[in-house]
mmCIF file of C-alpha atoms and ligand atoms in Angstrom:
data_model
loop_
_atom_site.group_PDB
_atom_site.id
_atom_site.type_symbol
_atom_site.label_atom_id
_atom_site.label_comp_id
_atom_site.label_asym_id
_atom_site.label_seq_id
_atom_site.Cartn_x
_atom_site.Cartn_y
_atom_site.Cartn_z
ATOM 1 C CA MET A 1 161.097 72.566 111.550
ATOM 2 C CA ARG A 2 159.664 71.388 114.822
ATOM 3 C CA LYS A 3 161.028 68.340 116.560
ATOM 4 C CA LYS A 4 159.377 64.963 116.815
ATOM 5 C CA ILE A 5 159.537 63.903 120.452
ATOM 6 C CA VAL A 6 158.564 60.770 122.333
ATOM 7 C CA ALA A 7 158.863 61.094 126.111
ATOM 8 C CA GLY A 8 158.281 58.295 128.588
ATOM 9 C CA ASN A 9 156.743 59.396 131.883
ATOM 10 C CA TRP A 10 157.350 56.489 134.225
ATOM 11 C CA LYS A 11 155.230 58.133 136.957
ATOM 12 C CA MET A 12 155.672 56.446 140.386
ATOM 13 C CA ASN A 13 156.738 53.089 138.952
ATOM 14 C CA THR A 14 159.870 50.914 139.139
ATOM 15 C CA ASP A 15 162.446 50.585 141.891
ATOM 16 C CA LEU A 16 166.067 51.478 141.233
ATOM 17 C CA GLU A 17 167.070 48.094 139.841
ATOM 18 C CA SER A 18 164.067 47.636 137.568
ATOM 19 C CA GLY A 19 164.348 51.273 136.466
ATOM 20 C CA LYS A 20 167.981 50.829 135.477
ATOM 21 C CA LYS A 21 167.128 47.594 133.685
ATOM 22 C CA LEU A 22 164.362 49.313 131.724
ATOM 23 C CA ALA A 23 166.678 52.191 130.797
ATOM 24 C CA VAL A 24 169.358 49.774 129.584
ATOM 25 C CA GLU A 25 166.808 47.881 127.477
ATOM 26 C CA VAL A 26 165.372 51.044 125.975
ATOM 27 C CA ASN A 27 168.863 52.331 125.260
ATOM 28 C CA GLN A 28 169.842 49.145 123.471
ATOM 29 C CA LEU A 29 166.691 48.907 121.384
ATOM 30 C CA ILE A 30 166.961 52.532 120.329
ATOM 31 C CA ALA A 31 170.624 52.143 119.416
ATOM 32 C CA GLU A 32 169.781 49.109 117.286
ATOM 33 C CA LYS A 33 166.585 50.183 115.614
ATOM 34 C CA GLY A 34 165.186 53.485 116.890
ATOM 35 C CA ASN A 35 164.039 56.123 114.412
ATOM 36 C CA PRO A 36 166.961 58.590 114.484
ATOM 37 C CA GLU A 37 164.679 61.527 113.695
ATOM 38 C CA VAL A 38 162.840 61.239 116.999
ATOM 39 C CA LYS A 39 164.084 62.904 120.160
ATOM 40 C CA VAL A 40 163.669 60.479 123.052
ATOM 41 C CA VAL A 41 163.263 61.609 126.656
ATOM 42 C CA LEU A 42 163.045 59.264 129.637
ATOM 43 C CA ILE A 43 161.337 60.704 132.696
ATOM 44 C CA PRO A 44 161.880 58.389 135.669
ATOM 45 C CA PRO A 45 161.181 59.162 139.327
ATOM 46 C CA PHE A 46 163.601 61.671 140.908
ATOM 47 C CA THR A 47 165.404 58.916 142.809
ATOM 48 C CA HIS A 48 166.418 57.159 139.587
ATOM 49 C CA ILE A 49 167.454 60.099 137.427
ATOM 50 C CA PHE A 50 171.181 59.809 138.076
ATOM 51 C CA ALA A 51 171.268 56.053 137.544
ATOM 52 C CA VAL A 52 169.132 56.227 134.403
ATOM 53 C CA LEU A 53 171.357 58.947 133.001
ATOM 54 C CA ASN A 54 174.355 56.706 133.498
ATOM 55 C CA SER A 55 172.606 53.760 131.859
ATOM 56 C CA VAL A 56 171.912 55.408 128.499
ATOM 57 C CA ASN A 57 173.780 57.098 125.683
ATOM 58 C CA SER A 58 173.223 60.724 126.598
ATOM 59 C CA GLN A 59 173.861 61.801 123.008
ATOM 60 C CA ARG A 60 170.752 59.875 122.002
ATOM 61 C CA ILE A 61 168.459 59.836 125.035
ATOM 62 C CA GLU A 62 167.698 62.815 127.247
ATOM 63 C CA ILE A 63 166.386 62.647 130.797
ATOM 64 C CA GLY A 64 163.657 64.645 132.467
ATOM 65 C CA ALA A 65 162.024 65.076 135.866
ATOM 66 C CA GLN A 66 158.312 64.596 136.519
ATOM 67 C CA ASN A 67 157.919 67.750 138.581
ATOM 68 C CA CYS A 68 159.864 70.584 140.187
ATOM 69 C CA SER A 69 159.317 72.993 143.032
ATOM 70 C CA SER A 70 157.718 76.366 142.433
ATOM 71 C CA GLU A 71 160.307 77.789 144.827
ATOM 72 C CA SER A 72 163.954 78.160 143.906
ATOM 73 C CA LYS A 73 165.582 77.058 147.185
ATOM 74 C CA GLY A 74 165.385 77.047 150.944
ATOM 75 C CA ALA A 75 163.190 75.658 153.686
ATOM 76 C CA PHE A 76 160.737 73.612 151.628
ATOM 77 C CA THR A 77 161.109 70.095 153.009
ATOM 78 C CA GLY A 78 160.551 67.396 150.436
ATOM 79 C CA GLU A 79 160.742 69.691 147.423
ATOM 80 C CA VAL A 80 163.156 69.345 144.494
ATOM 81 C CA SER A 81 164.376 72.521 142.823
ATOM 82 C CA VAL A 82 165.036 73.202 139.147
ATOM 83 C CA GLU A 83 168.670 73.819 140.071
ATOM 84 C CA MET A 84 168.950 70.311 141.543
ATOM 85 C CA ILE A 85 167.338 68.800 138.470
ATOM 86 C CA LYS A 86 169.604 70.701 136.124
ATOM 87 C CA SER A 87 172.731 69.910 138.166
ATOM 88 C CA ILE A 88 172.102 66.173 137.953
ATOM 89 C CA GLY A 89 172.132 66.335 134.160
ATOM 90 C CA ALA A 90 168.437 66.289 133.287
ATOM 91 C CA THR A 91 167.272 68.500 130.436
ATOM 92 C CA HIS A 92 163.466 68.387 130.691
ATOM 93 C CA VAL A 93 160.800 68.746 133.348
ATOM 94 C CA ILE A 94 157.092 67.939 133.185
ATOM 95 C CA ILE A 95 154.981 70.791 134.512
ATOM 96 C CA GLY A 96 151.258 70.724 135.157
ATOM 97 C CA HIS A 97 150.549 67.052 134.647
ATOM 98 C CA SER A 98 146.866 66.495 135.433
ATOM 99 C CA GLU A 99 147.838 64.154 138.268
ATOM 100 C CA ARG A 100 149.694 67.076 139.868
ATOM 101 C CA ARG A 101 146.843 69.473 139.155
ATOM 102 C CA ASN A 102 144.211 67.123 140.540
ATOM 103 C CA TYR A 103 145.789 65.127 143.373
ATOM 104 C CA PHE A 104 148.230 67.765 144.589
ATOM 105 C CA LYS A 105 146.069 70.799 143.871
ATOM 106 C CA GLU A 106 148.682 72.587 141.803
ATOM 107 C CA THR A 107 147.294 75.891 140.607
ATOM 108 C CA ASP A 108 147.870 77.744 137.350
ATOM 109 C CA GLU A 109 149.853 80.296 139.316
ATOM 110 C CA MET A 110 152.197 77.637 140.727
ATOM 111 C CA LEU A 111 152.626 76.101 137.291
ATOM 112 C CA ASN A 112 153.491 79.485 135.849
ATOM 113 C CA LYS A 113 156.173 79.910 138.531
ATOM 114 C CA LYS A 114 157.567 76.429 137.887
ATOM 115 C CA THR A 115 157.750 77.099 134.158
ATOM 116 C CA LYS A 116 159.463 80.436 134.727
ATOM 117 C CA LEU A 117 162.102 78.867 137.004
ATOM 118 C CA SER A 118 162.702 76.037 134.530
ATOM 119 C CA LEU A 119 163.193 78.437 131.646
ATOM 120 C CA GLU A 120 165.535 80.620 133.683
ATOM 121 C CA ILE A 121 167.816 77.709 134.478
ATOM 122 C CA GLY A 122 167.677 76.221 130.995
ATOM 123 C CA LEU A 123 165.455 73.182 131.493
ATOM 124 C CA THR A 124 162.870 72.448 128.804
ATOM 125 C CA PRO A 125 159.399 72.502 130.344
ATOM 126 C CA ILE A 126 156.943 69.929 129.022
ATOM 127 C CA PHE A 127 153.809 71.850 129.893
ATOM 128 C CA CYS A 128 150.667 69.715 130.149
ATOM 129 C CA CYS A 129 147.099 70.757 129.492
ATOM 130 C CA GLY A 130 143.851 68.879 128.980
ATOM 131 C CA GLU A 131 140.216 68.646 129.949
ATOM 132 C CA THR A 132 138.225 66.191 132.054
ATOM 133 C CA LEU A 133 135.456 64.085 130.541
ATOM 134 C CA GLU A 134 132.870 66.260 132.241
ATOM 135 C CA GLN A 135 134.356 69.355 130.654
ATOM 136 C CA ARG A 136 134.419 67.708 127.222
ATOM 137 C CA ASN A 137 130.851 66.504 127.546
ATOM 138 C CA ALA A 138 129.830 70.052 128.424
ATOM 139 C CA LYS A 139 131.729 71.175 125.285
ATOM 140 C CA ASN A 140 134.096 73.250 127.385
ATOM 141 C CA HIS A 141 137.270 71.452 126.330
ATOM 142 C CA PHE A 142 138.601 74.226 124.119
ATOM 143 C CA SER A 143 138.008 76.952 126.688
ATOM 144 C CA VAL A 144 139.544 74.830 129.484
ATOM 145 C CA VAL A 145 142.722 74.230 127.510
ATOM 146 C CA GLU A 146 142.871 77.857 126.397
ATOM 147 C CA GLU A 147 142.639 79.029 130.000
ATOM 148 C CA GLN A 148 145.339 76.588 131.152
ATOM 149 C CA LEU A 149 147.662 77.901 128.454
ATOM 150 C CA ASN A 150 146.768 81.540 129.074
ATOM 151 C CA LYS A 151 147.435 81.318 132.780
ATOM 152 C CA GLY A 152 150.361 78.915 132.596
ATOM 153 C CA ILE A 153 152.560 79.922 129.683
ATOM 154 C CA PHE A 154 151.102 82.517 127.323
ATOM 155 C CA GLY A 155 152.423 85.403 129.424
ATOM 156 C CA PHE A 156 156.071 84.670 128.653
ATOM 157 C CA GLU A 157 158.151 86.613 126.174
ATOM 158 C CA LYS A 158 158.254 85.015 122.750
ATOM 159 C CA ASN A 159 161.906 83.912 122.989
ATOM 160 C CA ASP A 160 161.164 82.089 126.260
ATOM 161 C CA PHE A 161 157.852 80.674 125.079
ATOM 162 C CA GLU A 162 159.586 79.123 122.069
ATOM 163 C CA LYS A 163 161.596 76.856 124.395
ATOM 164 C CA ILE A 164 158.502 75.155 125.799
ATOM 165 C CA VAL A 165 157.107 71.798 124.677
ATOM 166 C CA ILE A 166 153.340 71.439 125.074
ATOM 167 C CA ALA A 167 151.609 68.156 125.872
ATOM 168 C CA TYR A 168 147.880 67.800 125.337
ATOM 169 C CA GLU A 169 146.688 65.089 127.693
ATOM 170 C CA PRO A 170 142.923 64.742 127.990
ATOM 171 C CA VAL A 171 142.347 63.567 131.564
ATOM 172 C CA TRP A 172 139.758 60.992 130.453
ATOM 173 C CA ALA A 173 142.347 59.301 128.251
ATOM 174 C CA ILE A 174 145.109 58.968 130.847
ATOM 175 C CA GLY A 175 145.563 55.416 132.040
ATOM 176 C CA THR A 176 142.081 54.430 130.879
ATOM 177 C CA GLY A 177 142.886 52.571 127.672
ATOM 178 C CA LEU A 178 140.592 55.033 125.920
ATOM 179 C CA ASN A 179 142.810 57.243 123.787
ATOM 180 C CA ALA A 180 141.570 60.334 122.014
ATOM 181 C CA THR A 181 140.740 59.502 118.433
ATOM 182 C CA PRO A 182 143.237 60.821 115.882
ATOM 183 C CA GLU A 183 140.555 63.364 114.874
ATOM 184 C CA GLN A 184 140.041 64.565 118.447
ATOM 185 C CA ALA A 185 143.784 64.886 118.979
ATOM 186 C CA GLN A 186 144.338 66.735 115.701
ATOM 187 C CA GLU A 187 141.409 69.063 116.387
ATOM 188 C CA MET A 188 142.811 70.118 119.771
ATOM 189 C CA HIS A 189 146.417 70.330 118.590
ATOM 190 C CA PHE A 190 145.326 72.521 115.674
ATOM 191 C CA PHE A 191 143.351 74.693 118.095
ATOM 192 C CA ILE A 192 146.421 75.073 120.347
ATOM 193 C CA ARG A 193 148.709 75.891 117.426
ATOM 194 C CA ASN A 194 146.233 78.481 116.230
ATOM 195 C CA LEU A 195 146.176 80.120 119.666
ATOM 196 C CA ILE A 196 149.972 80.247 119.623
ATOM 197 C CA SER A 197 149.930 81.739 116.159
ATOM 198 C CA LYS A 198 147.551 84.499 117.240
ATOM 199 C CA LYS A 199 149.620 85.278 120.305
ATOM 200 C CA PHE A 200 153.198 84.819 119.082
ATOM 201 C CA GLY A 201 152.974 84.641 115.292
ATOM 202 C CA ASN A 202 152.903 81.878 112.757
ATOM 203 C CA GLU A 203 156.594 81.071 112.790
ATOM 204 C CA THR A 204 156.605 80.404 116.536
ATOM 205 C CA ALA A 205 153.451 78.310 116.228
ATOM 206 C CA GLU A 206 155.000 76.213 113.488
ATOM 207 C CA ASN A 207 158.110 75.550 115.564
ATOM 208 C CA ILE A 208 156.500 74.436 118.822
ATOM 209 C CA SER A 209 156.228 70.687 119.397
ATOM 210 C CA ILE A 210 152.811 69.637 120.677
ATOM 211 C CA LEU A 211 152.743 66.102 122.072
ATOM 212 C CA TYR A 212 149.723 63.929 122.656
ATOM 213 C CA GLY A 213 149.350 61.892 125.866
ATOM 214 C CA GLY A 214 146.692 59.501 127.115
ATOM 215 C CA SER A 215 146.626 55.747 126.448
ATOM 216 C CA CYS A 216 148.988 56.152 123.522
ATOM 217 C CA ASN A 217 150.561 52.807 122.678
ATOM 218 C CA ALA A 218 152.447 50.977 119.948
ATOM 219 C CA ALA A 219 149.168 50.025 118.271
ATOM 220 C CA ASN A 220 147.555 53.465 118.047
ATOM 221 C CA ALA A 221 150.606 55.775 117.893
ATOM 222 C CA SER A 222 151.025 55.754 114.128
ATOM 223 C CA GLN A 223 147.437 56.920 113.553
ATOM 224 C CA LEU A 224 147.831 59.648 116.157
ATOM 225 C CA PHE A 225 151.252 60.776 114.900
ATOM 226 C CA ALA A 226 150.095 60.825 111.283
ATOM 227 C CA ASN A 227 148.247 64.048 112.019
ATOM 228 C CA GLN A 228 149.723 67.333 110.888
ATOM 229 C CA ASP A 229 149.762 68.925 114.337
ATOM 230 C CA VAL A 230 150.687 65.930 116.497
ATOM 231 C CA ASP A 231 154.450 66.015 116.975
ATOM 232 C CA GLY A 232 154.875 63.019 119.224
ATOM 233 C CA GLY A 233 153.744 61.634 122.531
ATOM 234 C CA LEU A 234 154.027 61.815 126.285
ATOM 235 C CA ILE A 235 153.694 58.170 127.181
ATOM 236 C CA GLY A 236 152.762 56.670 130.546
ATOM 237 C CA GLY A 237 152.005 52.940 130.812
ATOM 238 C CA ALA A 238 153.495 51.955 127.457
ATOM 239 C CA SER A 239 156.825 53.573 128.341
ATOM 240 C CA LEU A 240 157.365 50.923 131.035
ATOM 241 C CA LYS A 241 157.876 48.201 128.443
ATOM 242 C CA ALA A 242 160.946 48.730 126.284
ATOM 243 C CA ASN A 243 159.519 47.079 123.166
ATOM 244 C CA ASP A 244 156.253 48.989 123.348
ATOM 245 C CA PHE A 245 158.121 52.238 123.842
ATOM 246 C CA LEU A 246 160.322 51.465 120.829
ATOM 247 C CA GLY A 247 157.186 50.761 118.800
ATOM 248 C CA ILE A 248 155.917 54.247 119.629
ATOM 249 C CA ILE A 249 159.256 55.866 118.751
ATOM 250 C CA ASN A 250 159.097 54.117 115.395
ATOM 251 C CA ALA A 251 155.450 54.982 114.755
ATOM 252 C CA PHE A 252 156.166 58.146 112.741
HETATM 253 P P1 13P B 1 149.102 56.699 129.926
HETATM 254 O O1 13P B 1 149.927 56.587 128.667
HETATM 255 O O2 13P B 1 149.395 55.622 130.911
HETATM 256 O O3 13P B 1 147.661 56.871 129.619
HETATM 257 O O4 13P B 1 149.583 58.052 130.647
HETATM 258 C C1 13P B 1 149.700 59.200 129.902
HETATM 259 C C2 13P B 1 150.351 60.224 130.745
HETATM 260 O O5 13P B 1 149.785 60.680 131.714
HETATM 261 C C3 13P B 1 151.718 60.631 130.384
HETATM 262 O O6 13P B 1 152.125 61.749 131.107
#
């Protein structure tokens, strides 16, 4: 059975002290009253990963990075490699977040390379896909997502593909307060699972976790997670408040 996952993407927020404080609070709340069936991943900025790791129970909470280099090592000033991320104790890495695609012009080809490197070293890629409002209004949302998946991750061998977590994050829902409706989320997640089934078979499709992201909060999470094909969330803003994040973890 596929895993339920709630991952908190802190983006470029918190300094070291406030990040550690948040991690300690989240850790405590989860220990006291977190749904034990949900895998929890905290994804702080690179600079805080080590401290956050040491502030939580690593048996209960896993840590991820928000990005990685598409190169494995060498003269790439400012880049962070998958090897560095793995060596610090993180287990997950977000790849292809729309903010990386849009602001930093990351291409499908780069994202494919990043995913490949992550899989090779044993990090779990959280591969993001999702359409803009313009693309949805033009009714191109399914083809946009299909192309992102085709170019990014559908070329891997089945045993590698099965290690990936997918996050559907419609760009228009990110940070806007306007989440996808439960119907819109379910429709796209079902579409994605169907694509996986056609490409890799039904068993693989049934085992892949597909997370929803975009203005998901403690108030709307239970309606979103109640859908058959929504296996959890990739949470931005609401992951910066420990109680809100706990509310999402307990929304299943
Ligand atoms: P918000 O939850 O702030 O909309 O962000 C979602 C997101 O981009 C998570 O990766």
